[in-house]
PDB file of C-alpha atoms in Angstrom:
ATOM      1  CA  MET X 152     122.539  83.036  77.785  1.00 81.00           C
ATOM      2  CA  ILE X 153     126.214  82.708  78.685  1.00 85.00           C
ATOM      3  CA  LEU X 154     128.322  85.554  80.047  1.00 85.00           C
ATOM      4  CA  VAL X 155     132.010  85.396  79.137  1.00 84.00           C
ATOM      5  CA  THR X 156     134.855  87.661  80.273  1.00 80.00           C
ATOM      6  CA  ASP X 157     138.574  87.779  79.635  1.00 74.00           C
ATOM      7  CA  ASP X 158     141.475  88.099  82.040  1.00 68.00           C
ATOM      8  CA  LEU X 159     144.959  88.681  80.692  1.00 63.00           C
ATOM      9  CA  SER X 160     147.643  86.761  82.514  1.00 49.00           C
ATOM     10  CA  ALA X 161     151.281  87.823  82.785  1.00 44.00           C
ATOM     11  CA  SER X 162     151.962  85.977  79.519  1.00 49.00           C
ATOM     12  CA  ASP X 163     149.257  88.026  77.741  1.00 51.00           C
ATOM     13  CA  SER X 164     147.116  84.974  77.064  1.00 54.00           C
ATOM     14  CA  CYS X 165     143.378  85.066  77.499  1.00 59.00           C
ATOM     15  CA  ARG X 166     141.637  83.007  80.131  1.00 63.00           C
ATOM     16  CA  TRP X 167     137.868  82.907  79.614  1.00 68.00           C
ATOM     17  CA  ASN X 168     135.574  82.739  82.627  1.00 73.00           C
ATOM     18  CA  LEU X 169     131.918  81.776  82.446  1.00 77.00           C
ATOM     19  CA  GLN X 170     129.705  83.653  84.880  1.00 78.00           C
ATOM     20  CA  GLU X 171     126.037  83.483  85.783  1.00 82.00           C
ATOM     21  CA  PRO X 172     124.353  86.084  83.532  1.00 87.00           C
ATOM     22  CA  THR X 173     122.434  88.170  86.068  1.00 93.00           C
ATOM     23  CA  PRO X 174     122.009  91.948  85.846  1.00 95.00           C
ATOM     24  CA  ARG X 175     124.221  92.318  88.933  1.00 94.00           C
ATOM     25  CA  ASN X 176     127.023  90.184  87.410  1.00 92.00           C
ATOM     26  CA  VAL X 177     126.808  92.013  84.084  1.00 93.00           C
ATOM     27  CA  ALA X 178     127.131  95.393  85.828  1.00 94.00           C
ATOM     28  CA  ARG X 179     129.967  94.136  88.059  1.00 92.00           C
ATOM     29  CA  LEU X 180     131.937  92.716  85.127  1.00 91.00           C
ATOM     30  CA  LEU X 181     131.495  95.868  83.045  1.00 93.00           C
ATOM     31  CA  ARG X 182     132.795  97.961  85.967  1.00 93.00           C
ATOM     32  CA  ARG X 183     135.790  95.617  86.165  1.00 90.00           C
ATOM     33  CA  LEU X 184     136.862  96.400  82.581  1.00 91.00           C
ATOM     34  CA  ASP X 185     139.986  98.515  82.978  1.00 89.00           C
ATOM     35  CA  ALA X 186     141.413  98.621  79.411  1.00 86.00           C
ATOM     36  CA  ARG X 187     144.563  96.897  80.710  1.00 83.00           C
ATOM     37  CA  HIS X 188     143.967  93.447  82.199  1.00 82.00           C
ATOM     38  CA  HIS X 189     140.200  93.068  81.824  1.00 86.00           C
ATOM     39  CA  THR X 190     139.008  94.181  78.401  1.00 87.00           C
ATOM     40  CA  VAL X 191     136.112  92.025  77.124  1.00 89.00           C
ATOM     41  CA  VAL X 192     132.617  91.069  78.272  1.00 91.00           C
ATOM     42  CA  ALA X 193     130.516  88.990  75.879  1.00 91.00           C
ATOM     43  CA  LEU X 194     126.916  87.899  76.205  1.00 93.00           C
ATOM     44  CA  ARG X 195     126.312  84.841  74.048  1.00 92.00           C
ATOM     45  CA  ALA X 196     122.774  83.828  73.168  1.00 91.00           C
ATOM     46  CA  ASP X 197     124.222  81.040  71.011  1.00 88.00           C
ATOM     47  CA  GLU X 198     127.301  80.349  68.894  1.00 84.00           C
ATOM     48  CA  ASP X 199     126.294  82.816  66.149  1.00 90.00           C
ATOM     49  CA  LYS X 200     124.523  85.448  68.243  1.00 94.00           C
ATOM     50  CA  GLN X 201     126.355  87.576  70.788  1.00 94.00           C
ATOM     51  CA  LEU X 202     126.972  91.070  72.126  1.00 96.00           C
ATOM     52  CA  ILE X 203     130.612  91.976  72.747  1.00 93.00           C
ATOM     53  CA  ILE X 204     131.735  94.943  74.845  1.00 93.00           C
ATOM     54  CA  ARG X 205     135.460  95.743  74.695  1.00 91.00           C
ATOM     55  CA  GLY X 206     137.711  98.329  76.301  1.00 90.00           C
ATOM     56  CA  GLY X 207     137.252  99.855  79.735  1.00 90.00           C
ATOM     57  CA  ALA X 208     138.224 102.861  81.831  1.00 88.00           C
ATOM     58  CA  GLY X 209     135.312 104.866  80.429  1.00 90.00           C
ATOM     59  CA  GLN X 210     135.870 103.970  76.753  1.00 91.00           C
ATOM     60  CA  PHE X 211     133.941 101.056  75.294  1.00 93.00           C
ATOM     61  CA  VAL X 212     133.430  99.566  71.851  1.00 93.00           C
ATOM     62  CA  ILE X 213     130.254  97.538  71.360  1.00 95.00           C
ATOM     63  CA  CYS X 214     129.459  95.146  68.555  1.00 95.00           C
ATOM     64  CA  ALA X 215     126.831  92.477  67.970  1.00 96.00           C
ATOM     65  CA  ARG X 216     126.829  89.327  65.911  1.00 95.00           C
ATOM     66  CA  ASP X 217     123.437  88.317  64.499  1.00 93.00           C
ATOM     67  CA  GLY X 218     124.303  85.171  62.582  1.00 87.00           C
ATOM     68  CA  ALA X 219     127.433  83.697  61.095  1.00 81.00           C
ATOM     69  CA  SER X 220     128.283  86.686  58.884  1.00 83.00           C
ATOM     70  CA  ARG X 221     126.184  89.605  60.193  1.00 92.00           C
ATOM     71  CA  LEU X 222     128.189  91.967  62.410  1.00 94.00           C
ATOM     72  CA  PHE X 223     126.968  95.321  63.707  1.00 97.00           C
ATOM     73  CA  ASP X 224     128.860  98.160  65.419  1.00 95.00           C
ATOM     74  CA  LEU X 225     127.147 100.494  67.845  1.00 96.00           C
ATOM     75  CA  ILE X 226     127.695 104.074  66.700  1.00 94.00           C
ATOM     76  CA  GLY X 227     127.527 107.035  69.060  1.00 88.00           C
ATOM     77  CA  ALA X 228     127.755 110.770  68.526  1.00 73.00           C
ATOM     78  CA  SER X 229     130.980 111.879  66.868  1.00 62.00           C
ATOM     79  CA  SER X 230     133.415 113.790  69.025  1.00 53.00           C
ATOM     80  CA  ALA X 231     134.349 117.226  67.715  1.00 55.00           C
ATOM     81  CA  GLN X 232     137.717 116.987  69.478  1.00 60.00           C
ATOM     82  CA  ALA X 233     139.216 113.971  67.705  1.00 61.00           C
ATOM     83  CA  SER X 234     138.389 111.850  64.709  1.00 86.00           C
ATOM     84  CA  THR X 235     139.986 108.722  66.193  1.00 84.00           C
ATOM     85  CA  ALA X 236     140.604 107.247  69.637  1.00 80.00           C
ATOM     86  CA  THR X 237     142.727 104.372  70.894  1.00 83.00           C
ATOM     87  CA  VAL X 238     141.235 101.523  72.925  1.00 82.00           C
ATOM     88  CA  ASN X 239     143.162  98.614  74.456  1.00 76.00           C
ATOM     89  CA  VAL X 240     141.497  95.271  73.818  1.00 70.00           C
ATOM     90  CA  GLY X 241     143.129  92.051  74.930  1.00 65.00           C
ATOM     91  CA  GLY X 242     146.564  93.635  75.048  1.00 68.00           C
ATOM     92  CA  THR X 243     146.243  95.125  71.558  1.00 78.00           C
ATOM     93  CA  ARG X 244     145.756  98.844  71.037  1.00 83.00           C
ATOM     94  CA  GLU X 245     143.133  99.583  68.384  1.00 85.00           C
ATOM     95  CA  VAL X 246     142.713 102.981  66.729  1.00 87.00           C
ATOM     96  CA  LEU X 247     139.008 103.475  66.006  1.00 87.00           C
ATOM     97  CA  PRO X 248     136.738 106.262  64.777  1.00 88.00           C
ATOM     98  CA  SER X 249     135.631 108.350  67.755  1.00 86.00           C
ATOM     99  CA  ASP X 250     131.948 107.656  67.008  1.00 89.00           C
ATOM    100  CA  ARG X 251     132.592 103.999  67.967  1.00 90.00           C
ATOM    101  CA  ILE X 252     133.856 104.921  71.449  1.00 90.00           C
ATOM    102  CA  LEU X 253     130.990 104.787  73.935  1.00 93.00           C
ATOM    103  CA  ASP X 254     130.540 105.530  77.632  1.00 94.00           C
ATOM    104  CA  ALA X 255     129.908 103.153  80.539  1.00 95.00           C
ATOM    105  CA  GLN X 256     126.174 103.921  80.784  1.00 96.00           C
ATOM    106  CA  THR X 257     125.630 103.071  77.114  1.00 96.00           C
ATOM    107  CA  ALA X 258     127.578  99.826  77.560  1.00 97.00           C
ATOM    108  CA  LEU X 259     125.489  98.826  80.580  1.00 97.00           C
ATOM    109  CA  THR X 260     122.200  99.749  78.901  1.00 97.00           C
ATOM    110  CA  CYS X 261     123.024  97.684  75.801  1.00 97.00           C
ATOM    111  CA  ALA X 262     124.238  94.736  77.877  1.00 96.00           C
ATOM    112  CA  LEU X 263     121.104  94.618  80.041  1.00 97.00           C
ATOM    113  CA  THR X 264     118.811  94.923  77.019  1.00 97.00           C
ATOM    114  CA  TYR X 265     120.679  92.041  75.379  1.00 96.00           C
ATOM    115  CA  LEU X 266     120.548  89.989  78.584  1.00 95.00           C
ATOM    116  CA  TYR X 267     116.743  90.200  78.650  1.00 95.00           C
ATOM    117  CA  THR X 268     115.970  90.072  74.910  1.00 95.00           C
ATOM    118  CA  ALA X 269     119.013  88.567  73.098  1.00 94.00           C
ATOM    119  CA  GLU X 270     118.565  91.448  70.626  1.00 95.00           C
ATOM    120  CA  ARG X 271     120.424  94.672  69.827  1.00 95.00           C
ATOM    121  CA  ASP X 272     118.971  97.644  71.704  1.00 96.00           C
ATOM    122  CA  PRO X 273     116.785  99.440  69.107  1.00 95.00           C
ATOM    123  CA  ARG X 274     117.198 102.807  70.883  1.00 95.00           C
ATOM    124  CA  PHE X 275     120.756 103.028  69.563  1.00 95.00           C
ATOM    125  CA  ASN X 276     122.272 103.419  66.114  1.00 95.00           C
ATOM    126  CA  TRP X 277     123.772 100.144  64.796  1.00 96.00           C
ATOM    127  CA  ARG X 278     125.786  99.983  61.572  1.00 95.00           C
ATOM    128  CA  GLN X 279     126.477  96.740  59.777  1.00 94.00           C
ATOM    129  CA  SER X 280     130.225  96.177  59.454  1.00 88.00           C
TER     130      SER X 280
END
């Protein structure tokens, strides 16, 4: 398993950093996501299988790749307040359905499950995209 994170430089280019994939490092890197300069943590089991957590500052979007063309989005409870929300990922603002915006605890739970099993957490609702 490889743990990859992004750091945006002043020129808005991505610099990928490989880290040791321990539970402590996963939690530390997820806490570092700030939706401005640090916006992506990816756990890669192999080239075609990975869990990607994007966003930060309490709003996360989680997706999983299970093969070359199988992508899944983690879906949470819909917010009654808004039908869409904006998340900054890699310097780009994305407007997404509010049911795709998840909290920090959900992001950590999914990341740790993936770290240990290299599978999507079956306790959550995943929708193929």
